[in-house]
Amino acid sequence: MNASSAHRSLQRSPWTLAALEAVTAWGLLAVAAFLLGLAQWFWMQGEDVRLSAVPGNAATLVAAAFGLPVALPSGTFSLFSPVLALLPALVLYRAARRTAEALTHNALRAGAALWPVPAAAGTLVAVSLLVLAGAGALAGAFTDPEPLTASRAAIVVVVAVTLGMAARLPHLGAAPTPREIVRGSLGDRLGEDLAATLGSGLRSARDIAAGVLLLAVVVTGGALWAGWAGVVEIQSAYEAGAAGVAAMTALQALFFTVPLAWATAWMTGAGFTVGEGTRYHLLDVTTGPLPAIPALAALPQGEQPWGWAGPVLLLVAGAVLAWRRLRGEPGRYWAVAALTVALFLGGAFWSLLGSGSLGPGRLAEVGSPFWLAGLTLAVPPGLGAVTVLAVHDRRTRIQDGWERLGSSAGERREQVREALRQKLG
């Protein structure tokens, strides 16, 4: 087989194309992690860091980037950092785009089937998860398995690959865009009106989620402002100098989704824990010994006077959006169901990004239960929307009843008048 026929053979196989791209992507990431491990060994040779530990350290870095539980001297650590995961996610995204671009030259021509796209995407995901499992095993990530954090890593991989494939899909010959595929499939199965209504529900969920995230940023900033004295006190205790303070601040900033997820759980009423025996809730705060991490000085120290303001705001938001967008839509209760399910899934995944382990013993579990975080984010808006729509439907039925009653009474009067005319005429 010559080079050109081999090239054509590769072009005809989406599995082979995707596997080669996945191996290339993970090879680049492995080289980068290994070079970082070498740099660490070179920098810390005098501190009993062996050259043989470099592969394990590189695997630990890869596993930690996806939030897998890794075994460190201080215990198991499994908090997710979007900053650390950004480079691997971008590399996987690029691999998916390159795979989709390669498919433009073979199977996906005008009128061709779309099966190579999910086949290639599935291959990229499968190879990536196998590599992650190997890195996790080498890093000791599965000595104390945490299925939820493993699923969190899988979701990051799936999202990166899906976005990469979808980014090139509109350019694959005459292939429809992702939006056209979704709208077409929904329209065929549900009807255009119901598909549009479900879209309204999902847009409402997106707007509520954006508002909650903005409030979480404000709450986190306010908590840091209120607890700044404690933050400075802990930083000063390390006596690390300006460079050490900057490094410590940068290290904490790598995990910025963790305080935002905690703030969201705080506002919605799910609450969160920072180790066994602690509870941070709007109406119940139980504190305990905490690790000497400066940012933890911003945690609330007592109950807040505004209590259930967060759930009430969510209830009002769902009611307002239902009144503005959904009350005139056919199948509007399906839109509320779409809103509720989307918020539940989004809230559960957001909680996973802020959950994990900070160390051994009582710090083995921090964050909020994912199912509770999803429910507290989804139920109030759904309840508000259902209440408004039920009241609107009830009022509409009453108005229709009065109109029918008035119409029938008018017809009856006309009949009586006509009968009197005939009798007197």
CSV table of C-alpha atoms in Angstrom, one decimal, residues 199-355:
chain,number,residue,atom,x,y,z
A,199,GLY,CA,-36.5,26.8,23.4
A,200,SER,CA,-38.2,29.6,25.4
A,201,GLY,CA,-38.0,27.4,28.5
A,202,LEU,CA,-34.3,26.7,28.0
A,203,ARG,CA,-33.5,30.4,27.3
A,204,SER,CA,-35.3,31.3,30.6
A,205,ALA,CA,-33.1,28.7,32.4
A,206,ARG,CA,-30.0,30.2,30.8
A,207,ASP,CA,-31.0,33.7,32.0
A,208,ILE,CA,-31.7,32.5,35.6
A,209,ALA,CA,-28.4,30.7,35.7
A,210,ALA,CA,-26.6,33.8,34.5
A,211,GLY,CA,-28.3,35.9,37.2
A,212,VAL,CA,-27.4,33.4,39.9
A,213,LEU,CA,-23.8,33.3,38.7
A,214,LEU,CA,-23.6,37.1,38.8
A,215,LEU,CA,-25.0,37.1,42.3
A,216,ALA,CA,-22.5,34.4,43.4
A,217,VAL,CA,-19.6,36.7,42.2
A,218,VAL,CA,-21.1,39.6,44.2
A,219,VAL,CA,-21.5,37.4,47.3
A,220,THR,CA,-18.0,36.0,47.0
A,221,GLY,CA,-16.5,39.5,46.6
A,222,GLY,CA,-18.5,40.8,49.5
A,223,ALA,CA,-17.4,37.9,51.7
A,224,LEU,CA,-13.8,38.5,50.9
A,225,TRP,CA,-14.2,42.2,51.7
A,226,ALA,CA,-15.8,41.4,55.0
A,227,GLY,CA,-13.2,38.8,56.0
A,228,TRP,CA,-10.2,40.6,54.6
A,229,ALA,CA,-8.6,41.1,58.0
A,230,GLY,CA,-8.6,37.3,58.6
A,231,VAL,CA,-7.2,36.6,55.1
A,232,VAL,CA,-4.3,39.0,55.7
A,233,GLU,CA,-3.7,37.5,59.2
A,234,ILE,CA,-3.3,34.0,57.8
A,235,GLN,CA,-1.1,35.2,54.9
A,236,SER,CA,1.1,37.0,57.4
A,237,ALA,CA,1.6,33.9,59.5
A,238,TYR,CA,3.4,32.2,56.7
A,239,GLU,CA,6.1,34.9,56.6
A,240,ALA,CA,6.6,34.2,52.9
A,241,GLY,CA,7.3,37.7,51.7
A,242,ALA,CA,5.7,39.4,48.7
A,243,ALA,CA,6.7,36.7,46.3
A,244,GLY,CA,5.2,34.0,48.6
A,245,VAL,CA,2.0,36.0,49.0
A,246,ALA,CA,1.7,36.4,45.2
A,247,ALA,CA,2.3,32.6,44.7
A,248,MET,CA,-0.3,31.7,47.4
A,249,THR,CA,-2.9,34.1,45.9
A,250,ALA,CA,-2.3,32.7,42.4
A,251,LEU,CA,-2.6,29.1,43.7
A,252,GLN,CA,-6.0,29.9,45.3
A,253,ALA,CA,-7.2,31.7,42.2
A,254,LEU,CA,-6.7,28.5,40.2
A,255,PHE,CA,-9.7,27.1,42.0
A,256,PHE,CA,-12.0,30.1,41.6
A,257,THR,CA,-15.0,27.9,40.7
A,258,VAL,CA,-15.0,26.4,44.2
A,259,PRO,CA,-15.9,29.6,46.2
A,260,LEU,CA,-18.4,30.5,43.4
A,261,ALA,CA,-20.1,27.1,43.7
A,262,TRP,CA,-20.2,27.4,47.5
A,263,ALA,CA,-21.7,30.9,47.2
A,264,THR,CA,-24.4,29.5,44.9
A,265,ALA,CA,-25.2,26.7,47.3
A,266,TRP,CA,-25.3,29.3,50.1
A,267,MET,CA,-27.7,31.6,48.3
A,268,THR,CA,-30.1,28.9,47.0
A,269,GLY,CA,-30.4,27.2,50.4
A,270,ALA,CA,-28.5,24.0,49.7
A,271,GLY,CA,-25.6,25.0,52.0
A,272,PHE,CA,-22.2,23.4,51.9
A,273,THR,CA,-19.6,21.9,54.2
A,274,VAL,CA,-15.9,22.3,54.6
A,275,GLY,CA,-15.1,19.1,56.3
A,276,GLU,CA,-17.0,16.8,58.7
A,277,GLY,CA,-18.9,18.7,61.5
A,278,THR,CA,-19.2,22.0,59.6
A,279,ARG,CA,-22.3,23.4,57.9
A,280,TYR,CA,-22.7,26.7,56.1
A,281,HIS,CA,-26.3,27.5,55.5
A,282,LEU,CA,-28.4,30.7,55.4
A,283,LEU,CA,-30.2,29.7,58.5
A,284,ASP,CA,-27.7,27.4,60.2
A,285,VAL,CA,-23.9,28.0,60.5
A,286,THR,CA,-21.8,25.4,62.3
A,287,THR,CA,-18.0,26.1,62.2
A,288,GLY,CA,-15.1,23.9,63.0
A,289,PRO,CA,-11.3,23.7,62.6
A,290,LEU,CA,-10.3,24.8,59.1
A,291,PRO,CA,-7.0,24.4,57.2
A,292,ALA,CA,-4.8,27.5,57.1
A,293,ILE,CA,-5.9,28.6,53.7
A,294,PRO,CA,-6.3,32.4,53.6
A,295,ALA,CA,-9.5,32.4,51.5
A,296,LEU,CA,-11.3,30.3,54.1
A,297,ALA,CA,-11.2,33.3,56.4
A,298,ALA,CA,-14.0,34.8,54.3
A,299,LEU,CA,-16.4,32.0,55.3
A,300,PRO,CA,-19.5,33.2,57.1
A,301,GLN,CA,-19.4,33.1,60.9
A,302,GLY,CA,-23.1,33.2,61.7
A,303,GLU,CA,-26.6,33.2,60.3
A,304,GLN,CA,-27.7,35.9,58.0
A,305,PRO,CA,-30.7,38.2,58.6
A,306,TRP,CA,-31.9,37.9,55.1
A,307,GLY,CA,-32.6,34.2,55.4
A,308,TRP,CA,-34.5,32.8,52.4
A,309,ALA,CA,-33.9,35.8,50.2
A,310,GLY,CA,-32.1,33.6,47.6
A,311,PRO,CA,-34.9,31.1,47.1
A,312,VAL,CA,-37.5,33.9,47.1
A,313,LEU,CA,-35.6,35.7,44.3
A,314,LEU,CA,-35.5,32.4,42.3
A,315,LEU,CA,-39.2,32.0,42.8
A,316,VAL,CA,-39.9,35.6,41.6
A,317,ALA,CA,-37.5,35.1,38.7
A,318,GLY,CA,-39.3,32.0,37.5
A,319,ALA,CA,-42.7,33.7,37.9
A,320,VAL,CA,-41.6,36.8,36.0
A,321,LEU,CA,-40.1,34.9,33.1
A,322,ALA,CA,-43.1,32.6,32.8
A,323,TRP,CA,-45.4,35.7,32.7
A,324,ARG,CA,-43.3,37.5,30.1
A,325,ARG,CA,-42.3,34.5,27.8
A,326,LEU,CA,-44.5,31.5,28.4
A,327,ARG,CA,-48.1,32.4,29.2
A,328,GLY,CA,-49.1,32.7,25.6
A,329,GLU,CA,-47.1,29.7,24.4
A,330,PRO,CA,-48.8,26.3,23.4
A,331,GLY,CA,-47.4,23.5,25.6
A,332,ARG,CA,-46.1,26.1,28.1
A,333,TYR,CA,-45.9,23.5,30.9
A,334,TRP,CA,-43.5,21.5,28.8
A,335,ALA,CA,-41.4,24.7,28.7
A,336,VAL,CA,-41.5,24.9,32.5
A,337,ALA,CA,-40.4,21.2,32.6
A,338,ALA,CA,-37.4,22.0,30.3
A,339,LEU,CA,-36.5,25.0,32.5
A,340,THR,CA,-36.6,22.9,35.6
A,341,VAL,CA,-34.6,20.0,34.2
A,342,ALA,CA,-32.0,22.3,32.7
A,343,LEU,CA,-31.5,24.2,36.0
A,344,PHE,CA,-31.3,20.9,38.0
A,345,LEU,CA,-28.6,19.5,35.7
A,346,GLY,CA,-26.7,22.8,35.6
A,347,GLY,CA,-26.9,23.2,39.4
A,348,ALA,CA,-25.8,19.6,40.0
A,349,PHE,CA,-22.8,19.9,37.7
A,350,TRP,CA,-21.9,23.3,39.2
A,351,SER,CA,-21.9,21.8,42.6
A,352,LEU,CA,-19.6,19.0,41.4
A,353,LEU,CA,-17.1,21.7,40.3
A,354,GLY,CA,-17.0,22.9,43.9
A,355,SER,CA,-17.0,19.5,45.7
